[in-house]
Tab-separated table of C-alpha atoms in Angstrom:
chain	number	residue	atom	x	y	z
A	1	UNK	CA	-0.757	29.171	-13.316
A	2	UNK	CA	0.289	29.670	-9.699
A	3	UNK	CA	-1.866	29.346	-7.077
A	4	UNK	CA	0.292	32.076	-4.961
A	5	UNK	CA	1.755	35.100	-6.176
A	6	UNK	CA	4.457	36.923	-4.145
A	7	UNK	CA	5.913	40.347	-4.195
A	8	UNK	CA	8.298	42.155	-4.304
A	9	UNK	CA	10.412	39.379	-6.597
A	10	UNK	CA	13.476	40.492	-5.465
A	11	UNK	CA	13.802	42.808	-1.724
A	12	UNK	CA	17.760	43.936	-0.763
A	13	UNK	CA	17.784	45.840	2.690
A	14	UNK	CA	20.362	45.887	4.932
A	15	UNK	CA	21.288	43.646	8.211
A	16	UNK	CA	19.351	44.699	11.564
A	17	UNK	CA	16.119	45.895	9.007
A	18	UNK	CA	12.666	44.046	8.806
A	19	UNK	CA	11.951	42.505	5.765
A	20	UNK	CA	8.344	42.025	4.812
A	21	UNK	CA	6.960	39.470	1.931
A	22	UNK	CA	3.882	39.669	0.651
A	23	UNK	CA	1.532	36.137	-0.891
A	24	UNK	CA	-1.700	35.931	-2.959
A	25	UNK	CA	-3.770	33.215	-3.453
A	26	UNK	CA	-6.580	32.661	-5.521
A	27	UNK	CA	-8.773	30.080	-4.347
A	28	UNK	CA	-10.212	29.411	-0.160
A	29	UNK	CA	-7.432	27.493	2.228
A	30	UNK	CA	-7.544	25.477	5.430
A	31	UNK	CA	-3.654	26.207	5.308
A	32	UNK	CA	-0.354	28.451	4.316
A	33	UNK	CA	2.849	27.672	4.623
A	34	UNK	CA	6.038	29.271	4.023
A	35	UNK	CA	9.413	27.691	3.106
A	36	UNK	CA	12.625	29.056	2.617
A	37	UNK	CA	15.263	27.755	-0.137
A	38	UNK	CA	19.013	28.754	0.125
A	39	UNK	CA	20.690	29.104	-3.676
A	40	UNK	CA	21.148	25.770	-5.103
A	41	UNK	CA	19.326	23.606	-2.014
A	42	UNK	CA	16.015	22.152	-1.309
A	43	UNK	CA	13.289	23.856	1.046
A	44	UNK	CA	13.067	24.317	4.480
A	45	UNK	CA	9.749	24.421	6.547
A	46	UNK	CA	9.091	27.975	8.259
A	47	UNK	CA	5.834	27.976	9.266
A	48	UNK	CA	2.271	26.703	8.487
A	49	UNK	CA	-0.869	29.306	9.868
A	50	UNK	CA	-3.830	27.968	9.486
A	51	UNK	CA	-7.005	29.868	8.023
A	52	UNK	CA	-8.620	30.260	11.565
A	53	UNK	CA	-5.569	32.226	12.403
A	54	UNK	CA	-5.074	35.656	12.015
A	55	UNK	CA	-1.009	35.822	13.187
A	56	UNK	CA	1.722	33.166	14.008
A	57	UNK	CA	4.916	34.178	15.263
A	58	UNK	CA	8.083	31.711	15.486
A	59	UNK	CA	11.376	33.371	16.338
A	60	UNK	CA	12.227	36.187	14.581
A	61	UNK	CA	9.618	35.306	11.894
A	62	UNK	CA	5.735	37.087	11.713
A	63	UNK	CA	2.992	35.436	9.341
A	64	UNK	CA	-0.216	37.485	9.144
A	65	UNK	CA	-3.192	35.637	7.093
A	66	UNK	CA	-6.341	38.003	5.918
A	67	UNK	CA	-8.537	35.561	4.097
A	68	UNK	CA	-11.042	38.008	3.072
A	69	UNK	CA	-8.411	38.982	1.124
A	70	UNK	CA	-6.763	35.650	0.460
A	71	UNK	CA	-3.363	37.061	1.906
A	72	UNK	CA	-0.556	36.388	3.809
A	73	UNK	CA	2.656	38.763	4.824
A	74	UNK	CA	5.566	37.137	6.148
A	75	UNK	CA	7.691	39.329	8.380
A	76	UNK	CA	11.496	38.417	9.050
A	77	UNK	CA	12.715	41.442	11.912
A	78	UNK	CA	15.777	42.274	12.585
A	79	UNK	CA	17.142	40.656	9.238
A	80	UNK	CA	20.705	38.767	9.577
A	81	UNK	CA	22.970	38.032	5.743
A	82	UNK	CA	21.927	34.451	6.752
A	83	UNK	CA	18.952	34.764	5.999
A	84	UNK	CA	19.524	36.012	2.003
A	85	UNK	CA	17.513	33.401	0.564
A	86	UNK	CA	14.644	32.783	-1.649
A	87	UNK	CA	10.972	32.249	0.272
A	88	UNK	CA	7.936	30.819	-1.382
A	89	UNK	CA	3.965	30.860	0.194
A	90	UNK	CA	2.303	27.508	-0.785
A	91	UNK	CA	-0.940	26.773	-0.276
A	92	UNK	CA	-3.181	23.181	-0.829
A	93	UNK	CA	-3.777	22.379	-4.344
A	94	UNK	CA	-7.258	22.915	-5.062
A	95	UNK	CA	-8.820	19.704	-6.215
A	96	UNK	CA	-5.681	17.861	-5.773
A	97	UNK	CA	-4.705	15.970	-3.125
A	98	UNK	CA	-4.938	17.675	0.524
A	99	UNK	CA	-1.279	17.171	0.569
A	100	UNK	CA	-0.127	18.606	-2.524
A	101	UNK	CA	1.134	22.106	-2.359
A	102	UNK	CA	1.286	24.706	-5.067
A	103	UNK	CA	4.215	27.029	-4.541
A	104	UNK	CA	4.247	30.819	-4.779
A	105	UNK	CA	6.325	32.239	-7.709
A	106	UNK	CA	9.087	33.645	-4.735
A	107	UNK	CA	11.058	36.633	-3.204
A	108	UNK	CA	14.138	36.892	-3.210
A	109	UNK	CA	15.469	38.426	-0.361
A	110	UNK	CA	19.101	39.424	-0.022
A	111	UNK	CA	20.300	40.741	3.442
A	112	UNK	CA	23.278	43.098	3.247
A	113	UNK	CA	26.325	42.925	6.019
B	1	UNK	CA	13.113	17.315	12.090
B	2	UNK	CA	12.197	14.932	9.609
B	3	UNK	CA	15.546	14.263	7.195
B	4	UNK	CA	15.316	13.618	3.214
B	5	UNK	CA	17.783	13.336	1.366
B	6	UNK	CA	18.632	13.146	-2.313
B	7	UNK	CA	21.150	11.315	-4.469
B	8	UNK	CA	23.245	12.548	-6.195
B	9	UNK	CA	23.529	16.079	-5.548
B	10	UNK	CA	24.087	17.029	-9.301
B	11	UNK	CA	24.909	15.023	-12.479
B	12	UNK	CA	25.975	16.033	-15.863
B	13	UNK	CA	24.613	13.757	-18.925
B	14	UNK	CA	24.681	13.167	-22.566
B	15	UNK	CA	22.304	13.571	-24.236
B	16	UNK	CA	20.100	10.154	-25.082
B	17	UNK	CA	21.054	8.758	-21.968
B	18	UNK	CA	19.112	7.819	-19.038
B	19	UNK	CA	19.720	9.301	-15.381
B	20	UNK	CA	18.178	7.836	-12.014
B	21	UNK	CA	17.596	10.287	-9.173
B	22	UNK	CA	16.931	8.849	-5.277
B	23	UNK	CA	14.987	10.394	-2.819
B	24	UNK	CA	14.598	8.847	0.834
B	25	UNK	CA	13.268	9.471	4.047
B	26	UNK	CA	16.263	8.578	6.940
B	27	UNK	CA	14.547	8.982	9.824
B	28	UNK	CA	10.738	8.273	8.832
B	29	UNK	CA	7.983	6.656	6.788
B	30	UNK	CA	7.205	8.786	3.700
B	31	UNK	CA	3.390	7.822	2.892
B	32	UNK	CA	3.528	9.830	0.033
B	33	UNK	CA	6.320	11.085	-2.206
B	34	UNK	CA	6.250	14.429	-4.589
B	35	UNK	CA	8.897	15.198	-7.065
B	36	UNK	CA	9.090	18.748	-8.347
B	37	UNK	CA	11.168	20.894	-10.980
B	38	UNK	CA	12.571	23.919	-10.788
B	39	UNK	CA	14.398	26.066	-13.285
B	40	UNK	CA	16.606	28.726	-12.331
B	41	UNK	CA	15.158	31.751	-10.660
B	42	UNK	CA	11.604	30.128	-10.940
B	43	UNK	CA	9.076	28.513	-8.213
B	44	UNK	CA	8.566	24.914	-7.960
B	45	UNK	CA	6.570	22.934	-10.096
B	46	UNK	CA	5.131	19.444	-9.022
B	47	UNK	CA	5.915	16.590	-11.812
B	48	UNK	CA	4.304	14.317	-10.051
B	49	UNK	CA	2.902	12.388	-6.584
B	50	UNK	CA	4.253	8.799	-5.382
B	51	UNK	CA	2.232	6.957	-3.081
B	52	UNK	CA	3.990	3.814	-1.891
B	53	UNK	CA	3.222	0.197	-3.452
B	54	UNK	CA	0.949	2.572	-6.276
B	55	UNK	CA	1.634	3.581	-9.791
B	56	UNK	CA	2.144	8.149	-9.574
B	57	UNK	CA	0.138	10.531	-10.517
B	58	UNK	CA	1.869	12.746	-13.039
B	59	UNK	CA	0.627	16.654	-13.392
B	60	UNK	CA	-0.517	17.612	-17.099
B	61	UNK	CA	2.049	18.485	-19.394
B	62	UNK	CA	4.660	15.753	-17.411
B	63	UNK	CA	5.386	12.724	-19.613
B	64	UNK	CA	5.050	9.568	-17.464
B	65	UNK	CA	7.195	7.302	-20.033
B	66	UNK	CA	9.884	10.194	-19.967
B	67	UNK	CA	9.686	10.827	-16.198
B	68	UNK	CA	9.813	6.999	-14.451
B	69	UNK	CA	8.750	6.908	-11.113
B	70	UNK	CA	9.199	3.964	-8.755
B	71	UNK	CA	8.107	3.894	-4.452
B	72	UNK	CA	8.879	0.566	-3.823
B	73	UNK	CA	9.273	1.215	-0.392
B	74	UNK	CA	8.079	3.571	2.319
B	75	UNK	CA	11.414	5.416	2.444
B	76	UNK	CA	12.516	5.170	-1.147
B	77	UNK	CA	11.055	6.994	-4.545
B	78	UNK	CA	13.164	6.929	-7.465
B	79	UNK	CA	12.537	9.219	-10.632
B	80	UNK	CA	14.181	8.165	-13.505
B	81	UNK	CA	14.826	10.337	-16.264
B	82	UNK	CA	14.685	8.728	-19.861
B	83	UNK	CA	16.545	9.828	-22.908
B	84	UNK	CA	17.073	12.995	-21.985
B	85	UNK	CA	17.586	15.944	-23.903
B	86	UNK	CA	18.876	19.633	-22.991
B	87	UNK	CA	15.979	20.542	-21.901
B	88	UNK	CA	15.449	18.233	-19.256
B	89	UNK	CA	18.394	20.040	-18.038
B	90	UNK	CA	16.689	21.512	-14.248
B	91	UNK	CA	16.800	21.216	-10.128
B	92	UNK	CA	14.777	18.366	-9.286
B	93	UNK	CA	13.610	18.566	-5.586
B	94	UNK	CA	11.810	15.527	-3.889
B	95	UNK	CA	9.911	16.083	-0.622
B	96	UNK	CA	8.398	13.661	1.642
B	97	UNK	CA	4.778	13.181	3.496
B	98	UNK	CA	3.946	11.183	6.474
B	99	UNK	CA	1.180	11.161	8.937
B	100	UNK	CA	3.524	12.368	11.725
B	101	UNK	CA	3.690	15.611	10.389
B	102	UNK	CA	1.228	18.505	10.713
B	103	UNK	CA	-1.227	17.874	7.189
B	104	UNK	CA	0.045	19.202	4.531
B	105	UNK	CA	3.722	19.710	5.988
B	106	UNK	CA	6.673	18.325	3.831
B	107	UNK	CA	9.989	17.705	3.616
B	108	UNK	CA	11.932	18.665	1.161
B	109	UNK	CA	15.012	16.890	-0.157
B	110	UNK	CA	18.644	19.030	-0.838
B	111	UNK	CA	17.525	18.837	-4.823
B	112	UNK	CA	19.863	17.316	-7.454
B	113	UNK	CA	21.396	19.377	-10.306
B	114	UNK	CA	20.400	17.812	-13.892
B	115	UNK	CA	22.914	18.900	-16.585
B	116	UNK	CA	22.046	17.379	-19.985
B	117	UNK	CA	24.932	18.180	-22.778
């Protein structure tokens, strides 16, 4: 099963709104990332906050991390169409190799013009 | 950033037939390779890791005679798929590791689009 589980699945708002993305995890981190994925095309790196951090900004992007209860929120403000795309958390494997990632199950966000 | 890229982009099959997808690393030394699956509207599933010069390590469940993986060299992994069927029929997305980058950062290549007929 998936180490991270996101909600909502699927978020619509319209351009100039916030957009806010929500990760679970099961098991303790050093590390989450986020990574972005336009239809059809690989990922993109967003941003990695580690578990000593509580809050990472980088642009127009917000990542909160609450490991008490193994969280993360990824905010995107002041939303643009550009950025209708699909966003997965992943966090280390457990077990695995520090380098191996296990990828949320997604939100879809779609920005409307 | 770091560049990956993947060839090719998508490729349609018969079924029975063998298909060869390339993943490298343009502007840096991948230590480590990962190749993933992903079927539409899902989340990414590792098949398996690719450490250079070593044989991979495939994730339960992924056939390592169906699903060939070669890193000959620090910027090249190939994944070969063998007599495939419908089903194999996914997005395969390779992504790249190397020391440079922050621990567990990777790279991910543009995918390429497996159609099996």
């Amino acid at each position: 099963s998936q180490q991270g589980e996101e909600d909502p699945q699927a978020l619509s708002i319209q351009e100039g709104e916030n957009a806010t993305m929500n990760c679970s995890y099961k098991t303790s981190i050093n590390n989450l990332q986020w990574y972005r994925q336009n239809s059809g095309r690989g990922l993109v790196h967003l941003i990695l906050i580690r578990s000593n951090e509580r809050e990472k900004h980088s642009g127009r992007l917000r990542v909160t991390l609450d490991t008490s209860k193994k969280s993360s929120s990824l905010l995107i403000t002041a939303s643009r169409a550009a950025d209708t795309a699909s966003y997965f958390c992943a966090t280390p494997r457990w077990g695995g190799s520090a380098r191996q990632l296990t990828f949320g199950s997604g939100t879809q966000l779609t920005v409307l013009p | 950033g770091a560049v990956v890229s993947q060839h090719p982009s998508w490729v349609i099959c018969k079924s029975g037939t063998s298909v060869k997808i390339e993943c490298r690393s343009l502007d840096f030394q991948a230590t480590t390779m990962f190749w993933y699956r992903q079927f539409p509207k899902q989340s990414l599933m590792l098949m398996a890791t690719s450490n250079e010069g070593s044989k991979a390590t495939y994730e339960q469940g992924v056939e390592k005679d169906k699903f060939l993986i070669n890193h000959a060299s620090l910027t090249l992994s190939t994944l070969t798929v063998t007599s495939a069927h419908p089903e194999d029929s996914s997005f395969y997305i390779c992504s790249a590791w190397t020391s440079g980058t922050e621990t567990d950062t990777q790279y991910f290549g543009p995918g390429t689009r497996l159609t099996v007929l």
